[in-house]
PDB file of C-alpha atoms in Angstrom:
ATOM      1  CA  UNK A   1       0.000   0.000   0.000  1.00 47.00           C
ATOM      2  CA  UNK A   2       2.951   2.172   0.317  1.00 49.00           C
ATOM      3  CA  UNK A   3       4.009   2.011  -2.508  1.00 48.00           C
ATOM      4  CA  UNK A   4       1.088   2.551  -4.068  1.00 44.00           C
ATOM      5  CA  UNK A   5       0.512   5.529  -2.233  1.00 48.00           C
ATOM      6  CA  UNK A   6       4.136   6.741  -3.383  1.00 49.00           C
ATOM      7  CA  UNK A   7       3.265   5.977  -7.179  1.00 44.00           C
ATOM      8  CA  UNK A   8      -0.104   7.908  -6.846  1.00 47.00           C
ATOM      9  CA  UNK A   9       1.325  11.039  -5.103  1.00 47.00           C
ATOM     10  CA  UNK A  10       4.550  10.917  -7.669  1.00 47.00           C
ATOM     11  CA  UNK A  11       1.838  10.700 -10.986  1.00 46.00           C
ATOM     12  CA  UNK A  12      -0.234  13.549  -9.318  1.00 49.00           C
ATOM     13  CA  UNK A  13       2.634  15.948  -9.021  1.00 48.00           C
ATOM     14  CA  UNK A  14       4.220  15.264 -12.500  1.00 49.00           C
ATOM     15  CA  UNK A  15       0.433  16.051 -13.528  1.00 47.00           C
ATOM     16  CA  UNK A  16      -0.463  18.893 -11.764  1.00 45.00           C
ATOM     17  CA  UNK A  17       3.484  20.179 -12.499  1.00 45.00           C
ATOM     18  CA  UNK A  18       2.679  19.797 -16.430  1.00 42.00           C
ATOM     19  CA  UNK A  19      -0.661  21.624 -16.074  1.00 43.00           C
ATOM     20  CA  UNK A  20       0.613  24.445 -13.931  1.00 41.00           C
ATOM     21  CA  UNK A  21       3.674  25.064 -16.612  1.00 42.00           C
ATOM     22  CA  UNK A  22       0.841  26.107 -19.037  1.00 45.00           C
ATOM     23  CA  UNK A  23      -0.166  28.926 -17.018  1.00 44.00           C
ATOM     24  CA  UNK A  24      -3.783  29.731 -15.565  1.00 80.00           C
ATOM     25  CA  UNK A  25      -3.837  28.113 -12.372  1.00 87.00           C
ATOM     26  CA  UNK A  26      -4.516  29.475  -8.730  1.00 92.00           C
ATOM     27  CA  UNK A  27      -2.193  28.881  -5.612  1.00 95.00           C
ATOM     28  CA  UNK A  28      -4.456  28.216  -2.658  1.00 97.00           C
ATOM     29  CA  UNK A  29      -3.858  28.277   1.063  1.00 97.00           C
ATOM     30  CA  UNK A  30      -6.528  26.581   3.023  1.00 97.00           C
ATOM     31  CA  UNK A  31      -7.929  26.517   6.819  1.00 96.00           C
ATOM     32  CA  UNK A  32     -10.974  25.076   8.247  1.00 97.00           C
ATOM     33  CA  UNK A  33     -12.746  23.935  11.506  1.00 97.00           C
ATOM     34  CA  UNK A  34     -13.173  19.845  11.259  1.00 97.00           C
ATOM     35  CA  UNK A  35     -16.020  18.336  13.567  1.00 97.00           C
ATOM     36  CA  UNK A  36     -15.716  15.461  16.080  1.00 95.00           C
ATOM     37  CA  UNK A  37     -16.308  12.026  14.650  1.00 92.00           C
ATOM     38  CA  UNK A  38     -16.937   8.322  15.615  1.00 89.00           C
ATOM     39  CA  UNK A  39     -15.357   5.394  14.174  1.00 85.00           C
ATOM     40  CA  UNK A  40     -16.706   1.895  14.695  1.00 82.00           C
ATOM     41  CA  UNK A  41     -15.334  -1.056  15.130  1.00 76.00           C
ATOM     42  CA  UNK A  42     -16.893  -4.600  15.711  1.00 74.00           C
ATOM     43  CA  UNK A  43     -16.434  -4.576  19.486  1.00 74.00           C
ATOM     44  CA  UNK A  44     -15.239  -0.964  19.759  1.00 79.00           C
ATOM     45  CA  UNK A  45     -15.105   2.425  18.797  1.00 82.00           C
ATOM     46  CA  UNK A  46     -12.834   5.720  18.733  1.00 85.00           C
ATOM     47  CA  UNK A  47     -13.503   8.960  19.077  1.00 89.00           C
ATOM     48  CA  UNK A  48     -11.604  11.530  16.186  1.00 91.00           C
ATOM     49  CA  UNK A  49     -11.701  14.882  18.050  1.00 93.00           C
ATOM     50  CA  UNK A  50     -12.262  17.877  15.975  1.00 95.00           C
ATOM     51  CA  UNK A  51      -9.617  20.957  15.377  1.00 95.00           C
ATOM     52  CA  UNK A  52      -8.181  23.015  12.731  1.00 97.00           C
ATOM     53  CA  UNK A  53      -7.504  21.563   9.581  1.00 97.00           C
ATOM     54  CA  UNK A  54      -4.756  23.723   7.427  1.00 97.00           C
ATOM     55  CA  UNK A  55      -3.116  22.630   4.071  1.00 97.00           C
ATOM     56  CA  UNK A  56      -3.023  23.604   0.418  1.00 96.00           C
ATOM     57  CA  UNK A  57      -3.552  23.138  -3.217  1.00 96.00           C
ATOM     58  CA  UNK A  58      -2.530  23.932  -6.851  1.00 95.00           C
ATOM     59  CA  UNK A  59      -5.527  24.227  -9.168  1.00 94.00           C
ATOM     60  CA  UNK A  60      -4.852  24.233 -12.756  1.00 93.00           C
ATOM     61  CA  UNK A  61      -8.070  26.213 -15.074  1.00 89.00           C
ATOM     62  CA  UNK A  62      -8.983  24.104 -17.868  1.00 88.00           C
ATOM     63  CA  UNK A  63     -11.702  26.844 -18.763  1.00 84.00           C
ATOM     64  CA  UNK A  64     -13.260  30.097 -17.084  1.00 80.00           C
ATOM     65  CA  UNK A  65     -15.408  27.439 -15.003  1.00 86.00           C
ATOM     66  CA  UNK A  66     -13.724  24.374 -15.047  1.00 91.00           C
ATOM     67  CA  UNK A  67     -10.603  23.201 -13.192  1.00 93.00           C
ATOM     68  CA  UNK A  68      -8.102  20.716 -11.676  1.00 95.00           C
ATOM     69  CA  UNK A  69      -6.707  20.392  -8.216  1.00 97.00           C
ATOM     70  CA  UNK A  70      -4.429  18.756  -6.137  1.00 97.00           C
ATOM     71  CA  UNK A  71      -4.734  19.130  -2.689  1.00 97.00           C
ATOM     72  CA  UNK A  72      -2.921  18.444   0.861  1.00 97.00           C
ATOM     73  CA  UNK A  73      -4.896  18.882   3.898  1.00 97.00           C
ATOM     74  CA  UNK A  74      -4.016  18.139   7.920  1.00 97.00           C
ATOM     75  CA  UNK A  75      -5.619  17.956  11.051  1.00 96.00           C
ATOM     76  CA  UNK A  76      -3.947  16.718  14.528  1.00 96.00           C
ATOM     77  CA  UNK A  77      -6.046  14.754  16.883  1.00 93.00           C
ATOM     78  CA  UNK A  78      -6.843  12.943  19.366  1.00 92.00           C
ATOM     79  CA  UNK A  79      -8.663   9.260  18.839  1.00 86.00           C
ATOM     80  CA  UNK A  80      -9.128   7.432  22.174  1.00 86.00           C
ATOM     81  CA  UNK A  81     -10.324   3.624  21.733  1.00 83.00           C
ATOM     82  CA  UNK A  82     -12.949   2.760  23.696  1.00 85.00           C
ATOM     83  CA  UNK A  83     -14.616  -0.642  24.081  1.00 81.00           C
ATOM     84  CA  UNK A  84     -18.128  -1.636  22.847  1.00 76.00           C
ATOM     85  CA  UNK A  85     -19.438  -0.970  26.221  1.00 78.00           C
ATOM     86  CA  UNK A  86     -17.622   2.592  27.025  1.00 78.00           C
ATOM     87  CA  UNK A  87     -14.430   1.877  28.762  1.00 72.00           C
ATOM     88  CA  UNK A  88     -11.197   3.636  27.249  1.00 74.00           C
ATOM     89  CA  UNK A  89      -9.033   0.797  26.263  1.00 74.00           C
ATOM     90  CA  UNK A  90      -6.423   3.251  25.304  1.00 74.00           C
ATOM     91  CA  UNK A  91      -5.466   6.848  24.720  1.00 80.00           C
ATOM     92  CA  UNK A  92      -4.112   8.034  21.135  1.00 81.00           C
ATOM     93  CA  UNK A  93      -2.967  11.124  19.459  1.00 88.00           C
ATOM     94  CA  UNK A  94      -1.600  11.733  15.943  1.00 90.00           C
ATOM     95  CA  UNK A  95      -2.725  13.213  12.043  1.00 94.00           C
ATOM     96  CA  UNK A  96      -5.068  12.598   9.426  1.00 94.00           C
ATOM     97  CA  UNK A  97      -3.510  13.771   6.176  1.00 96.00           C
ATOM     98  CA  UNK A  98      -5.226  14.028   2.820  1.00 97.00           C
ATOM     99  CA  UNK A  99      -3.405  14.164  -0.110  1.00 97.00           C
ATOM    100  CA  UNK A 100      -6.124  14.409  -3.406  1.00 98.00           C
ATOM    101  CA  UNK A 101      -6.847  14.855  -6.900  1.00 97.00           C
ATOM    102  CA  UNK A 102      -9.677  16.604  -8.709  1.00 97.00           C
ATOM    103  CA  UNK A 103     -11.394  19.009  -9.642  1.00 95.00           C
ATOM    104  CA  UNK A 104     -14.178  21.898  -9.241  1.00 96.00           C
ATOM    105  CA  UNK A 105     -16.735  23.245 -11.598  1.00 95.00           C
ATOM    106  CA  UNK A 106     -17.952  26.989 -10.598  1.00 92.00           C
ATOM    107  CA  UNK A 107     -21.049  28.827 -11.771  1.00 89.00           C
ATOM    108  CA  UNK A 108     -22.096  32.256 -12.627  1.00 74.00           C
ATOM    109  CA  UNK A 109     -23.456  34.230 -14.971  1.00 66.00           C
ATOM    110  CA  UNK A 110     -20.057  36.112 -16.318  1.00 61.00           C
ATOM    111  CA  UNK A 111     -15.999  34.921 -15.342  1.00 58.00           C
ATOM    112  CA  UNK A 112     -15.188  37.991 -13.587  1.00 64.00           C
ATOM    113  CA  UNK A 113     -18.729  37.565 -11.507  1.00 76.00           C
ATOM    114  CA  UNK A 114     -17.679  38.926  -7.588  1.00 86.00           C
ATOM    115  CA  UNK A 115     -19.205  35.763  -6.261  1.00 90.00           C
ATOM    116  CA  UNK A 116     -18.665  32.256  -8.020  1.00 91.00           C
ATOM    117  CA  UNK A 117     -20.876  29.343  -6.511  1.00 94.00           C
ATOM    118  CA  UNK A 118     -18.800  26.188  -7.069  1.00 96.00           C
ATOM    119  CA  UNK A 119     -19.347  22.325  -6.543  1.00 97.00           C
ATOM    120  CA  UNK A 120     -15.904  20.221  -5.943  1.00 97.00           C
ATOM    121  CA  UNK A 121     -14.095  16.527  -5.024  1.00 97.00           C
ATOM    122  CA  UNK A 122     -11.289  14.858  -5.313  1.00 97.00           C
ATOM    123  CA  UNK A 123      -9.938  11.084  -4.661  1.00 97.00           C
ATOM    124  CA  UNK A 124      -6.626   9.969  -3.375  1.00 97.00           C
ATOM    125  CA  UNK A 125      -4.882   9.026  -0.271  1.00 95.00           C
ATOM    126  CA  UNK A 126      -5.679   9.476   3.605  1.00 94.00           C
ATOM    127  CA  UNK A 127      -2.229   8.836   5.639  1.00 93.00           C
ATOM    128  CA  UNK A 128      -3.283   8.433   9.335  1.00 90.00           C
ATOM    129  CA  UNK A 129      -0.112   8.622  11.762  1.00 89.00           C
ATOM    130  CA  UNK A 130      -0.554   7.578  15.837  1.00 82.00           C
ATOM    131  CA  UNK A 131       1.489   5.889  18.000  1.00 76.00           C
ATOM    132  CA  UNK A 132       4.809   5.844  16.070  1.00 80.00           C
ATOM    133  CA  UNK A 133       2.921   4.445  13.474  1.00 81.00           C
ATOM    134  CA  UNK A 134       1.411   5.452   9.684  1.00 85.00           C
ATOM    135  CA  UNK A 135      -1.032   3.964   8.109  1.00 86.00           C
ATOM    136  CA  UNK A 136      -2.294   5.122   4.074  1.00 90.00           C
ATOM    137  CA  UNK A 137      -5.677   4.425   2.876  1.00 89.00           C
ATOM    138  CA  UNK A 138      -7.839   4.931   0.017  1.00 93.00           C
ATOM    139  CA  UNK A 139      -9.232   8.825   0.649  1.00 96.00           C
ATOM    140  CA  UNK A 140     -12.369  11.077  -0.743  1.00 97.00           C
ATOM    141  CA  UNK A 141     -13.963  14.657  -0.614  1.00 98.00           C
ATOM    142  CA  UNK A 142     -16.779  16.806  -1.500  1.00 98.00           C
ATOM    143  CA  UNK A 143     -17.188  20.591  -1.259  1.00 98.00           C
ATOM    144  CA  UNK A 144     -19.372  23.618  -2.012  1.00 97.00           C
ATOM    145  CA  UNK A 145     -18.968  27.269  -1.561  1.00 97.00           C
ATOM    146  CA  UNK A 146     -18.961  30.201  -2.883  1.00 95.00           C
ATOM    147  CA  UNK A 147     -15.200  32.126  -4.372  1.00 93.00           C
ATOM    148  CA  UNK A 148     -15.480  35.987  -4.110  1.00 93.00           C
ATOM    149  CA  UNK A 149     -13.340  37.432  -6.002  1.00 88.00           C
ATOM    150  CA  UNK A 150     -12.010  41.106  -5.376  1.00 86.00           C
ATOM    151  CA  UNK A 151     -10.886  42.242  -9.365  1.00 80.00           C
ATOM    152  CA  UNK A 152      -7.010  41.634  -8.069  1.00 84.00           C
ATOM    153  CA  UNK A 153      -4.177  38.457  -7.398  1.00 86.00           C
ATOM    154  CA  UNK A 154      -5.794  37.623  -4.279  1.00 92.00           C
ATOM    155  CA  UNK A 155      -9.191  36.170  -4.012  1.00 92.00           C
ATOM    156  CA  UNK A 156     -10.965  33.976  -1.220  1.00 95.00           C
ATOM    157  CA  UNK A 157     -13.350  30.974  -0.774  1.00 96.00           C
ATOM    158  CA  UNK A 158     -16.144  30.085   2.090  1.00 97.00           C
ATOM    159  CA  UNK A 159     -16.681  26.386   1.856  1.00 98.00           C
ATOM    160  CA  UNK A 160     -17.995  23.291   3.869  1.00 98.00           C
ATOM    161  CA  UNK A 161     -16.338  19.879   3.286  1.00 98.00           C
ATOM    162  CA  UNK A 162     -16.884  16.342   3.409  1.00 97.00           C
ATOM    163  CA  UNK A 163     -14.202  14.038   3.739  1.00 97.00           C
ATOM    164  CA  UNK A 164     -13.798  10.507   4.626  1.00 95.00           C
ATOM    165  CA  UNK A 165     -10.552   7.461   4.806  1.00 92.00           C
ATOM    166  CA  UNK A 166     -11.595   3.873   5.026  1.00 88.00           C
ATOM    167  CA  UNK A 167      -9.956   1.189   6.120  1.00 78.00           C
ATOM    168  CA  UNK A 168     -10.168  -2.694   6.302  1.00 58.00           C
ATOM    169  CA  UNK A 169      -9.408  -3.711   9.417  1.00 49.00           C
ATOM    170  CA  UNK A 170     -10.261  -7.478   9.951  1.00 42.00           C
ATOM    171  CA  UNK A 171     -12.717 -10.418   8.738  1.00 38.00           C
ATOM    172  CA  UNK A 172     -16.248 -11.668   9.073  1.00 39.00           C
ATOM    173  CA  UNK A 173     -16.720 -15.161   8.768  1.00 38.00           C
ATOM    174  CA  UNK A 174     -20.563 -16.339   6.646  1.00 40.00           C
ATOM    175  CA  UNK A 175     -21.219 -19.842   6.493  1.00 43.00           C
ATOM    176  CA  UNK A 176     -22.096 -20.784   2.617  1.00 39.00           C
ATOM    177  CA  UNK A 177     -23.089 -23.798   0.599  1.00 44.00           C
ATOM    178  CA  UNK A 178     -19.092 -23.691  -0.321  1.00 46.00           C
ATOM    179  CA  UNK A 179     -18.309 -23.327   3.373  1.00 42.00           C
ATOM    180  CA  UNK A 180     -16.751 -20.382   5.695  1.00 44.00           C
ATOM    181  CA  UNK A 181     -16.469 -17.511   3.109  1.00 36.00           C
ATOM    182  CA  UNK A 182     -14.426 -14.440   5.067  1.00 37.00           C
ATOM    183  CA  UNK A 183     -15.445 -10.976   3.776  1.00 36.00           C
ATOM    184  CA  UNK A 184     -13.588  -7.965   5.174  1.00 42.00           C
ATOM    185  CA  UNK A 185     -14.792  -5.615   7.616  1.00 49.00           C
ATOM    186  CA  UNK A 186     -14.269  -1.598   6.776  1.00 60.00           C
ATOM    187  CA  UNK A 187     -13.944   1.102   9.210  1.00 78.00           C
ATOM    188  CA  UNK A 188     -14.939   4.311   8.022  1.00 86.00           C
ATOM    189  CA  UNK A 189     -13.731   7.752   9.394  1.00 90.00           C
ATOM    190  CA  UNK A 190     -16.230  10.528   8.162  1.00 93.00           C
ATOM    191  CA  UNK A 191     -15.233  14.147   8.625  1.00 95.00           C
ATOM    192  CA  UNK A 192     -17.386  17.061   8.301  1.00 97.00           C
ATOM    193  CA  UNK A 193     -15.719  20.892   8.197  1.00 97.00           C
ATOM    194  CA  UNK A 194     -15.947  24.286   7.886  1.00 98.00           C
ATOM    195  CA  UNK A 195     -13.159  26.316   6.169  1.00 97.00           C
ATOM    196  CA  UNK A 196     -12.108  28.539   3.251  1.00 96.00           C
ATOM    197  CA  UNK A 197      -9.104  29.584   1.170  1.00 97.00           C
ATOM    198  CA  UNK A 198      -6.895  32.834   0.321  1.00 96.00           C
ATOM    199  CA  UNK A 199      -6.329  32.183  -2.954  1.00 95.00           C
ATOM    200  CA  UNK A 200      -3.550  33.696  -5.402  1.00 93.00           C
ATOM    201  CA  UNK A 201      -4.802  33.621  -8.907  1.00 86.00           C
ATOM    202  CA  UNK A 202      -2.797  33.844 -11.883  1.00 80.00           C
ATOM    203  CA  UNK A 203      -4.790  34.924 -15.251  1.00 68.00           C
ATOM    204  CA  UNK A 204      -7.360  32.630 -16.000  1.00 50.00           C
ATOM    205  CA  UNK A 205      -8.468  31.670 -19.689  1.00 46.00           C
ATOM    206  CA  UNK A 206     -11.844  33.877 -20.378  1.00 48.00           C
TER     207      UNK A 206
END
C-alpha cells in the first residue's frame, strides 16, 4: 500500500506540475474547523476529536469554469479507543492527512462575476499517523462554496467539506453452501468541516 501511495502522489505531481507550466492556475492556502467524529469497530469504537484543519492546493483552469486540483490537507487529533461498552481501552494522538486529486466546476453568470458558486471533489490518499505508526488508505472529498473574487491576485473561498478514509481492518466469517467464506470488515472515518481559502490567482483563460 505504500508504494502505491508513493506511485499515486509521484503521478499527481508530475500532472499537476505539467498543467501548472501552461499557465492559468490558482495557488491556494486553506484553513478550516473539522467536527468530532466516531469510528466503529466490531467490538469498539474511537472517538476523532475535531480541530483546525490547514493545508493547500494547486488548481490548474482548464476553462473560465472548469478546473483541476491537487490538494494536501491536515488535522492533529486525538482518537481514544474505547470498548463496545464505554471503557477507554487506550489513549491516542496523531494526524489525518489528505493528499487528493480533482477538480471543481464553478457557476455564474459572467468569469469575472464577484461571487462564483462552485461544486468540488477529489480522490486519493488518507495517511493516518498515531502511535509511532502510519497507516495510508484509500481517501475522498466533496465541497461547495462560494469564491469571491475582489478584481485583483488575491481572491478567497467560504466552503464546507466532506471528507472521509476507510480502512479494512479485519474479517467476518458467513457460512455458505461452499463453506466459511471471510469478507472484510471496513472502518470508516467521516469528517465534516468548515473552512475557506486565500487564494492567489494567476490569469485565467476567459
Amino acid at each position: 500500500m505504500k508504494k502505491f501511495s508513493m506511485v499515486l502522489i509521484f503521478v499527481m505531481a508530475c500532472t499537476t506540475i505539467s498543467f501548472a507550466q501552461k499557465g492559468n492556475f490558482a495557488l491556494n492556502v486553506t484553513g478550516g474547523y473539522t467536527f468530532k467524529e466516531r469510528v466503529k469497530f466490531d467490538a469498539a469504537y474511537a472517538d476523532v476529536s475535531d480541530g483546525f484543519q490547514y493545508g493547500g492546493s494547486l488548481e490548474y483552469f482548464t476553462s473560465a469554469k472548469q478546473s483541476i486540483e491537487l490538494s494536501y490537507q491536515r488535522i492533529d487529533v486525538d482518537f481514544p479507543l474505547y470498548a463496545a461498552t464505554g471503557v477507554q481501552k487506550a489513549d491516542g494522538s496523531g494526524s489525518v492527512n489528505y493528499i487528493l486529486l480533482g477538480g471543481n466546476s464553478y457557476f455564474g453568470k459572467t468569469y469575472d462575476a464577484k461571487a462564483q458558486p462552485f461544486f468540488g471533489g477529489g480522490v486519493g490518499v488518507g495517511i493516518v499517523n498515531g502511535g509511532g505508526e502510519s497507516a495510508t488508505k484509500f481517501a475522498w472529498n466533496i465541497k461547495t462554496g462560494v469564491k469571491i473574487n475582489t478584481g485583483k491576485a488575491i481572491s478567497f473561498k467560504l466552503n464546507a467539506y466532506l471528507q472521509s478514509v476507510i480502512s479494512t481492518f479485519g474479517y467476518d466469517y458467513w457460512n455458505s453452501w461452499y463453506g466459511p467464506v471471510a469478507v472484510p470488515d471496513y472502518a470508516t472515518l467521516l469528517q465534516f468541516g468548515l473552512g475557506g481559502a486565500v487564494c492567489f490567482d494567476f490569469p485565467k483563460k476567459k
